[in-house]
């Protein structure tokens, strides 16, 4: 589904992944270029944020949806997936369970999302080198298995945050 906004195409993009992986922080970093640590992001649901990304001198409009407290499997509504054209799937490189759950998230995504949804796997919190339990290679291997692009990001330092959303926008542009 494509929403019409200001006569231009708006691409619904959703953030998915276990609670605490950094979905809200990633969106705040991309939108405002800052990192808000602590309980703020855990309790505040953003809803959606509109962002314009320029790809090859063309504007790609993203309507990025964040989930708040709906992260448990099956509680994310099917409609949320159904309307999405792009999806950023996050795990936390310092929390193994969030990585192990990626398979379950992908199963759910393939069940409910559009067949041509643009997916990108993100290993977030790359700044936390000392606490890392999932290697870059493990993330890459899982992404390869599912045929999706992969990147490690830090919502704290901003590393690869712009790049991730630009990659999504680029893929959306090439598909339309
Ligand atoms: P959400 O539940 O997926 O929306 O995750 P939040 O954005 O609320 O983040 C959960 C916790 O992880 C918060 O305390 C954030 O400050 C922290 N956090 C999120 N992203 C990063 C990151 O890239 N690096 C570090 N060090 N902490 C992060
Ligand atoms: Mg959140």
Coordinates of N, CA and C and ligand atoms in Angstrom, one line a residue:
X1 N 0.9 -1.2 0.0 CA 0.0 0.0 0.0 C 0.9 1.2 0.0
X2 N 0.5 2.2 -0.8 CA 1.3 3.4 -0.8 C 0.4 4.6 -0.4
X3 N 0.8 5.3 0.6 CA 0.0 6.4 1.1 C 0.3 7.6 0.3
X4 N -0.7 8.4 0.0 CA -0.4 9.6 -0.8 C -0.3 10.8 0.2
X5 N 0.8 11.5 0.1 CA 1.0 12.6 1.0 C 1.7 13.7 0.2
X6 N 1.2 14.9 0.2 CA 1.7 16.0 -0.6 C 2.0 15.6 -2.1
X7 N 1.0 14.8 -2.6 CA 1.1 14.4 -4.0 C 2.3 13.5 -4.3
X8 N 3.0 13.2 -3.3 CA 4.2 12.3 -3.6 C 4.1 11.0 -2.8
X9 N 4.8 10.0 -3.3 CA 4.7 8.7 -2.7 C 5.4 8.6 -1.3
X10 N 4.7 8.0 -0.4 CA 5.2 7.9 1.0 C 5.4 6.4 1.2
X11 N 6.5 6.0 1.6 CA 6.8 4.6 1.8 C 6.7 4.2 3.3
X12 N 5.8 3.4 3.6 CA 5.7 3.0 5.0 C 6.8 2.0 5.4
X13 N 7.6 2.4 6.4 CA 8.7 1.7 6.8 C 8.6 1.4 8.3
X14 N 8.7 0.1 8.7 CA 8.5 -0.2 10.1 C 9.8 -0.8 10.8
X15 N 9.8 -0.5 12.1 CA 10.9 -1.0 12.9 C 10.4 -2.2 13.7
X16 N 11.2 -3.3 13.6 CA 10.7 -4.5 14.3 C 11.9 -5.2 15.0
X17 N 11.6 -5.8 16.1 CA 12.6 -6.5 16.9 C 12.3 -6.5 18.3
X18 N 12.9 -7.4 19.1 CA 12.6 -7.5 20.5 C 12.7 -6.1 21.3
X19 N 12.0 -6.1 22.3 CA 12.0 -4.9 23.2 C 13.4 -4.6 23.7
X20 N 13.8 -3.4 23.6 CA 15.2 -3.1 24.2 C 16.3 -3.1 23.2
X21 N 16.1 -3.5 22.0 CA 17.2 -3.6 21.0 C 17.6 -2.3 20.5
X22 N 16.7 -1.2 20.6 CA 17.1 0.1 20.2 C 16.3 0.7 19.1
X23 N 15.1 0.2 18.9 CA 14.3 0.7 17.7 C 14.0 2.2 17.9
X24 N 13.5 2.6 19.0 CA 13.2 4.0 19.3 C 14.4 4.8 19.2
X25 N 15.5 4.4 19.8 CA 16.7 5.1 19.8 C 17.3 5.3 18.4
X26 N 17.1 4.3 17.6 CA 17.6 4.4 16.2 C 16.8 5.4 15.4
X27 N 15.5 5.4 15.6 CA 14.7 6.4 14.9 C 14.9 7.8 15.4
X28 N 15.1 8.0 16.7 CA 15.4 9.3 17.3 C 16.8 9.8 16.7
X29 N 17.8 8.9 16.6 CA 19.1 9.3 16.1 C 19.0 9.7 14.6
X30 N 18.2 8.9 13.9 CA 18.1 9.3 12.5 C 17.3 10.6 12.3
X31 N 16.2 10.7 13.1 CA 15.4 11.9 12.9 C 16.0 13.2 13.5
X32 N 16.6 13.1 14.7 CA 17.1 14.3 15.4 C 18.6 14.3 15.6
X33 N 19.3 13.3 15.2 CA 20.7 13.3 15.3 C 21.2 13.3 16.7
X34 N 20.4 12.7 17.6 CA 20.9 12.6 19.0 C 20.5 11.3 19.7
X35 N 21.1 11.0 20.8 CA 20.9 9.8 21.5 C 20.3 10.1 22.9
X36 N 19.1 9.6 23.2 CA 18.5 9.8 24.5 C 18.6 8.5 25.2
X37 N 19.5 8.4 26.3 CA 19.6 7.2 27.0 C 18.6 7.1 28.1
X38 N 18.4 5.8 28.6 CA 17.6 5.6 29.8 C 16.2 5.3 29.4
X39 N 15.3 5.7 30.4 CA 13.9 5.2 30.3 C 13.0 5.9 29.3
X40 N 13.4 7.0 28.8 CA 12.6 7.8 27.9 C 12.1 7.0 26.8
X41 N 13.0 6.4 26.1 CA 12.6 5.6 24.9 C 11.8 4.4 25.2
X42 N 11.9 3.9 26.4 CA 11.2 2.7 26.7 C 9.7 3.0 27.0
X43 N 9.4 4.2 27.4 CA 8.1 4.5 27.7 C 7.3 5.3 26.7
X44 N 8.1 6.0 25.9 CA 7.5 6.9 24.9 C 7.4 6.2 23.5
X45 N 6.1 6.0 23.1 CA 5.9 5.5 21.7 C 5.9 6.7 20.8
X46 N 6.6 6.6 19.7 CA 6.7 7.7 18.8 C 5.5 7.8 17.8
X47 N 5.0 6.6 17.4 CA 4.0 6.6 16.4 C 4.8 6.5 15.1
X48 N 4.7 7.6 14.3 CA 5.5 7.6 13.1 C 6.2 8.9 12.9
X49 N 7.3 8.9 12.1 CA 8.1 10.0 11.8 C 8.2 10.1 10.2
X50 N 8.0 11.2 9.6 CA 8.2 11.4 8.2 C 9.6 11.9 8.0
X51 N 10.3 11.2 7.1 CA 11.7 11.7 6.7 C 11.8 11.6 5.2
X52 N 12.6 12.6 4.7 CA 12.8 12.6 3.2 C 14.3 12.2 3.0
X53 N 14.6 11.2 2.2 CA 15.9 10.8 2.0 C 16.2 11.0 0.5
X54 N 17.3 11.6 0.2 CA 17.6 11.9 -1.2 C 18.5 10.8 -1.8
X55 N 18.0 10.2 -2.9 CA 18.7 9.1 -3.6 C 18.9 9.5 -5.0
X56 N 20.1 9.6 -5.5 CA 20.4 10.0 -6.9 C 19.6 11.3 -7.3
X57 N 19.6 12.3 -6.5 CA 18.9 13.5 -6.7 C 17.4 13.4 -6.7
X58 N 16.9 12.3 -6.2 CA 15.4 12.2 -6.1 C 15.0 12.0 -4.7
X59 N 13.9 12.6 -4.3 CA 13.4 12.5 -3.0 C 12.6 11.2 -2.7
X60 N 13.0 10.5 -1.7 CA 12.3 9.3 -1.3 C 11.7 9.6 0.1
X61 N 10.4 9.5 0.2 CA 9.7 9.8 1.4 C 9.5 8.6 2.2
X62 N 10.0 8.6 3.4 CA 9.7 7.4 4.3 C 8.8 7.9 5.5
X63 N 7.8 7.0 5.7 CA 7.0 7.2 6.9 C 7.4 6.1 7.8
X64 N 8.2 6.4 8.8 CA 8.8 5.3 9.6 C 8.0 5.1 10.9
X65 N 7.6 3.9 11.1 CA 6.8 3.6 12.3 C 7.6 2.8 13.3
X66 N 7.4 3.3 14.5 CA 8.1 2.6 15.7 C 7.0 1.9 16.5
X67 N 7.4 0.7 17.0 CA 6.5 0.0 17.9 C 6.8 0.3 19.4
X68 N 5.8 0.4 20.2 CA 6.0 0.6 21.6 C 5.2 -0.4 22.4
X69 N 5.9 -1.3 23.0 CA 5.3 -2.3 23.8 C 4.5 -3.4 23.1
X70 N 4.7 -3.4 21.7 CA 4.0 -4.4 21.0 C 4.9 -5.5 20.5
X71 N 6.1 -5.5 21.1 CA 7.2 -6.3 20.5 C 7.0 -7.8 20.7
X72 N 6.2 -8.2 21.6 CA 6.0 -9.6 21.8 C 5.4 -10.3 20.6
X73 N 5.9 -11.4 20.2 CA 5.4 -12.1 19.1 C 3.8 -12.2 19.1
X74 N 3.3 -12.0 17.9 CA 1.9 -12.2 17.7 C 1.0 -11.0 18.1
X75 N 1.7 -10.1 18.9 CA 0.9 -9.0 19.4 C 1.0 -7.8 18.4
X76 N 2.0 -7.9 17.6 CA 2.1 -6.8 16.5 C 1.0 -7.2 15.5
X77 N 0.2 -6.2 15.3 CA -1.0 -6.5 14.4 C -0.6 -6.8 13.0
X78 N -1.3 -7.6 12.4 CA -1.1 -8.1 11.0 C -1.1 -6.9 10.1
X79 N -2.0 -5.9 10.4 CA -2.1 -4.8 9.5 C -0.8 -3.9 9.5
X80 N -0.1 -4.0 10.6 CA 1.1 -3.2 10.8 C 2.1 -3.7 9.7
X81 N 2.2 -5.0 9.6 CA 3.1 -5.6 8.6 C 2.5 -5.4 7.1
X82 N 1.2 -5.6 7.0 CA 0.6 -5.7 5.7 C 0.8 -4.4 4.9
X83 N 0.8 -3.3 5.5 CA 0.9 -2.0 4.8 C 2.4 -1.6 4.6
X84 N 3.3 -2.3 5.2 CA 4.7 -1.9 5.2 C 5.4 -2.2 3.9
X85 N 6.1 -1.3 3.3 CA 6.9 -1.5 2.1 C 8.4 -1.8 2.5
X86 N 8.8 -1.4 3.6 CA 10.1 -1.6 4.1 C 10.1 -1.9 5.6
X87 N 11.2 -2.7 6.0 CA 11.2 -3.1 7.3 C 12.7 -3.2 7.8
X88 N 12.9 -2.6 8.9 CA 14.2 -2.7 9.6 C 14.1 -3.6 10.7
X89 N 14.8 -4.8 10.7 CA 14.7 -5.8 11.7 C 15.9 -5.7 12.6
X90 N 15.8 -5.4 13.9 CA 16.9 -5.2 14.8 C 17.1 -6.3 15.8
X91 N 18.4 -6.5 16.1 CA 18.7 -7.3 17.3 C 19.8 -6.5 18.0
X92 N 20.1 -6.9 19.2 CA 21.1 -6.2 20.0 C 22.4 -7.1 20.1
X93 N 23.5 -6.6 19.6 CA 24.7 -7.5 19.6 C 25.2 -7.9 21.0
X94 N 24.6 -7.3 22.0 CA 25.0 -7.7 23.4 C 24.0 -8.6 24.0
X95 N 22.9 -8.9 23.3 CA 21.9 -9.8 23.9 C 21.6 -11.0 23.0
X96 N 22.0 -12.2 23.3 CA 21.9 -13.3 22.4 C 20.4 -13.6 22.1
X97 N 19.6 -13.5 23.1 CA 18.1 -13.9 22.9 C 17.5 -13.0 21.8
X98 N 18.0 -11.8 21.7 CA 17.4 -10.9 20.7 C 17.8 -11.3 19.3
X99 N 19.0 -11.9 19.2 CA 19.6 -12.5 18.0 C 18.9 -13.8 17.6
X100 N 18.7 -14.6 18.6 CA 18.0 -15.9 18.4 C 16.6 -15.7 17.9
X101 N 16.0 -14.7 18.4 CA 14.6 -14.4 18.0 C 14.4 -13.9 16.6
X102 N 15.5 -13.5 16.0 CA 15.4 -13.0 14.6 C 14.7 -14.0 13.7
X103 N 15.0 -15.3 13.8 CA 14.3 -16.3 13.0 C 12.8 -16.3 13.2
X104 N 12.4 -16.1 14.4 CA 10.9 -16.1 14.7 C 10.3 -14.8 14.1
X105 N 11.0 -13.7 14.2 CA 10.6 -12.5 13.6 C 10.4 -12.6 12.1
X106 N 11.4 -13.2 11.5 CA 11.4 -13.4 10.0 C 10.3 -14.3 9.6
X107 N 10.0 -15.4 10.4 CA 8.9 -16.3 10.1 C 7.6 -15.5 10.1
X108 N 7.4 -14.6 11.1 CA 6.2 -13.8 11.2 C 6.1 -12.8 10.0
X109 N 7.3 -12.2 9.7 CA 7.3 -11.3 8.6 C 6.9 -11.9 7.3
X110 N 7.5 -13.1 7.0 CA 7.2 -13.8 5.8 C 5.7 -14.2 5.7
X111 N 5.1 -14.4 6.9 CA 3.7 -14.8 7.0 C 2.8 -13.6 6.7
X112 N 3.1 -12.5 7.2 CA 2.2 -11.4 7.2 C 2.5 -10.2 6.3
X113 N 3.8 -10.0 6.0 CA 4.2 -8.8 5.2 C 4.0 -9.1 3.7
X114 N 4.0 -8.0 2.9 CA 3.9 -8.1 1.5 C 5.1 -8.9 1.0
X115 N 4.9 -9.7 -0.1 CA 6.0 -10.5 -0.6 C 7.3 -9.7 -1.0
X116 N 7.0 -8.5 -1.5 CA 8.2 -7.7 -2.0 C 8.7 -6.7 -1.0
X117 N 8.3 -6.9 0.3 CA 8.8 -5.9 1.3 C 10.3 -5.9 1.4
X118 N 10.8 -4.7 1.5 CA 12.3 -4.5 1.6 C 12.7 -4.7 3.0
X119 N 13.6 -5.7 3.2 CA 14.0 -6.0 4.6 C 15.5 -5.7 4.7
X120 N 15.9 -5.2 5.9 CA 17.3 -5.1 6.3 C 17.5 -5.5 7.7
X121 N 18.5 -6.3 7.9 CA 18.8 -6.8 9.3 C 19.9 -5.9 9.9
X122 N 19.6 -5.4 11.1 CA 20.6 -4.6 11.8 C 21.0 -5.1 13.1
X123 N 22.3 -5.2 13.3 CA 22.8 -5.6 14.7 C 23.1 -4.3 15.4
X124 N 22.3 -3.9 16.3 CA 22.5 -2.5 16.9 C 23.3 -2.6 18.2
X125 N 23.7 -1.4 18.7 CA 24.6 -1.2 19.8 C 26.1 -1.6 19.5
X126 N 26.5 -1.4 18.3 CA 27.9 -1.8 17.9 C 28.9 -1.0 18.7
X127 N 28.5 0.1 19.4 CA 29.5 0.8 20.3 C 29.8 0.0 21.5
X128 N 29.0 -1.0 21.9 CA 29.3 -1.7 23.1 C 30.2 -2.9 22.9
X129 N 31.4 -2.6 22.5 CA 32.4 -3.7 22.1 C 32.6 -4.7 23.2
X130 N 32.8 -4.2 24.4 CA 33.2 -5.0 25.5 C 32.1 -6.0 25.9
X131 N 30.8 -5.7 25.6 CA 29.7 -6.6 26.0 C 29.2 -7.4 24.8
X132 N 29.8 -7.3 23.7 CA 29.4 -8.0 22.5 C 29.4 -9.5 22.7
X133 N 28.2 -10.1 22.3 CA 28.2 -11.6 22.3 C 27.9 -12.2 20.9
X134 N 27.4 -11.3 20.0 CA 27.1 -11.8 18.6 C 28.2 -11.1 17.7
X135 N 29.0 -11.9 17.0 CA 30.0 -11.4 16.1 C 29.3 -10.8 14.9
X136 N 30.1 -9.9 14.2 CA 29.7 -9.4 12.9 C 29.4 -10.5 11.9
X137 N 30.3 -11.5 12.0 CA 30.2 -12.7 11.0 C 28.9 -13.4 11.3
X138 N 28.5 -13.6 12.5 CA 27.2 -14.3 12.8 C 26.0 -13.6 12.3
X139 N 26.1 -12.3 12.4 CA 25.0 -11.5 11.8 C 24.9 -11.6 10.3
X140 N 26.1 -11.5 9.7 CA 26.2 -11.6 8.3 C 25.7 -12.9 7.7
X141 N 26.1 -14.0 8.5 CA 25.7 -15.4 8.1 C 24.2 -15.5 8.1
X142 N 23.6 -15.0 9.1 CA 22.1 -15.2 9.3 C 21.4 -14.4 8.1
X143 N 21.9 -13.2 7.9 CA 21.3 -12.3 6.8 C 21.5 -13.0 5.5
X144 N 22.6 -13.6 5.2 CA 22.9 -14.3 4.0 C 21.9 -15.4 3.8
X145 N 21.7 -16.1 4.9 CA 20.8 -17.3 4.8 C 19.4 -16.9 4.4
X146 N 18.9 -15.7 4.8 CA 17.6 -15.2 4.4 C 17.7 -14.3 3.2
X147 N 18.9 -14.0 2.7 CA 19.0 -13.2 1.5 C 18.6 -11.7 1.7
X148 N 18.9 -11.2 2.9 CA 18.7 -9.8 3.2 C 20.0 -9.1 3.5
X149 N 20.1 -7.8 3.2 CA 21.3 -7.0 3.6 C 21.4 -6.9 5.1
X150 N 22.7 -6.7 5.5 CA 23.0 -6.6 6.9 C 24.0 -5.5 7.2
X151 N 23.8 -4.9 8.4 CA 24.7 -3.8 8.8 C 24.7 -3.8 10.3
X152 N 25.8 -3.4 10.9 CA 25.8 -3.1 12.4 C 25.7 -1.6 12.6
X153 N 24.8 -1.2 13.5 CA 24.6 0.2 13.8 C 24.8 0.5 15.2
X154 N 24.9 1.8 15.5 CA 24.9 2.3 16.9 C 24.0 3.5 16.9
X155 N 22.9 3.3 17.6 CA 21.9 4.5 17.8 C 22.6 5.5 18.7
X156 N 23.6 5.1 19.5 CA 24.3 6.0 20.4 C 25.2 6.9 19.7
X157 N 26.2 6.3 18.9 CA 27.2 7.1 18.2 C 26.7 7.6 16.8
X158 N 25.7 6.9 16.3 CA 25.2 7.2 15.0 C 25.8 6.5 13.9
X159 N 26.7 5.6 14.2 CA 27.4 4.8 13.2 C 26.4 4.0 12.3
X160 N 26.5 4.2 11.0 CA 25.7 3.5 10.0 C 24.2 3.7 10.1
X161 N 23.7 4.7 10.9 CA 22.3 4.9 11.0 C 21.7 5.5 9.8
X162 N 22.4 6.6 9.3 CA 22.0 7.3 8.0 C 22.1 6.3 6.9
X163 N 23.2 5.5 6.9 CA 23.5 4.5 5.9 C 22.4 3.5 5.7
X164 N 21.9 3.0 6.9 CA 20.8 2.0 6.9 C 19.6 2.5 6.2
X165 N 19.1 3.7 6.6 CA 17.9 4.3 6.1 C 18.1 4.6 4.6
X166 N 19.3 5.1 4.3 CA 19.6 5.4 2.9 C 19.5 4.1 2.0
X167 N 20.0 3.0 2.5 CA 20.0 1.8 1.8 C 18.6 1.3 1.5
X168 N 17.7 1.5 2.5 CA 16.3 1.2 2.4 C 15.7 2.0 1.3
X169 N 15.9 3.3 1.4 CA 15.4 4.3 0.5 C 15.8 4.0 -1.0
X170 N 17.1 3.6 -1.1 CA 17.6 3.3 -2.4 C 16.9 2.1 -3.0
X171 N 16.8 1.1 -2.2 CA 16.1 -0.1 -2.6 C 14.6 0.2 -3.0
X172 N 14.0 1.0 -2.2 CA 12.6 1.3 -2.5 C 12.5 2.1 -3.8
X173 N 13.4 3.0 -4.1 CA 13.4 3.8 -5.3 C 13.6 2.9 -6.5
X174 N 14.5 2.0 -6.4 CA 14.8 1.1 -7.5 C 13.6 0.1 -7.8
X175 N 12.8 -0.1 -6.8 CA 11.7 -1.0 -7.1 C 10.5 -0.3 -7.6
X176 N 10.5 1.1 -7.6 CA 9.3 1.8 -8.0 C 9.6 2.6 -9.3
Ligands
LIG1 P1 13.4 -0.4 21.9 O1 12.6 -1.0 23.0 O2 13.7 -1.4 20.8 O3 12.7 0.8 21.3 O4 14.8 0.1 22.5 P2 15.2 1.5 23.0 O5 15.4 2.5 21.9 O6 14.2 1.9 24.1 O7 16.6 1.2 23.7 C1 16.7 0.3 24.8 C2 17.9 0.7 25.7 O8 19.1 0.5 24.9 C3 17.9 2.2 26.1 O9 18.4 2.2 27.4 C4 18.8 2.8 25.1 O10 19.4 4.0 25.6 C5 19.8 1.7 24.8 N1 20.3 1.8 23.4 C6 19.6 1.8 22.3 N2 20.5 1.8 21.2 C7 21.7 1.8 21.7 C8 23.0 1.8 21.1 O11 23.2 1.8 19.9 N3 24.1 1.8 21.9 C9 23.9 1.8 23.3 N4 25.1 1.8 24.0 N5 22.7 1.8 23.9 C10 21.6 1.8 23.1
LIG2 MG1 10.8 1.6 21.7

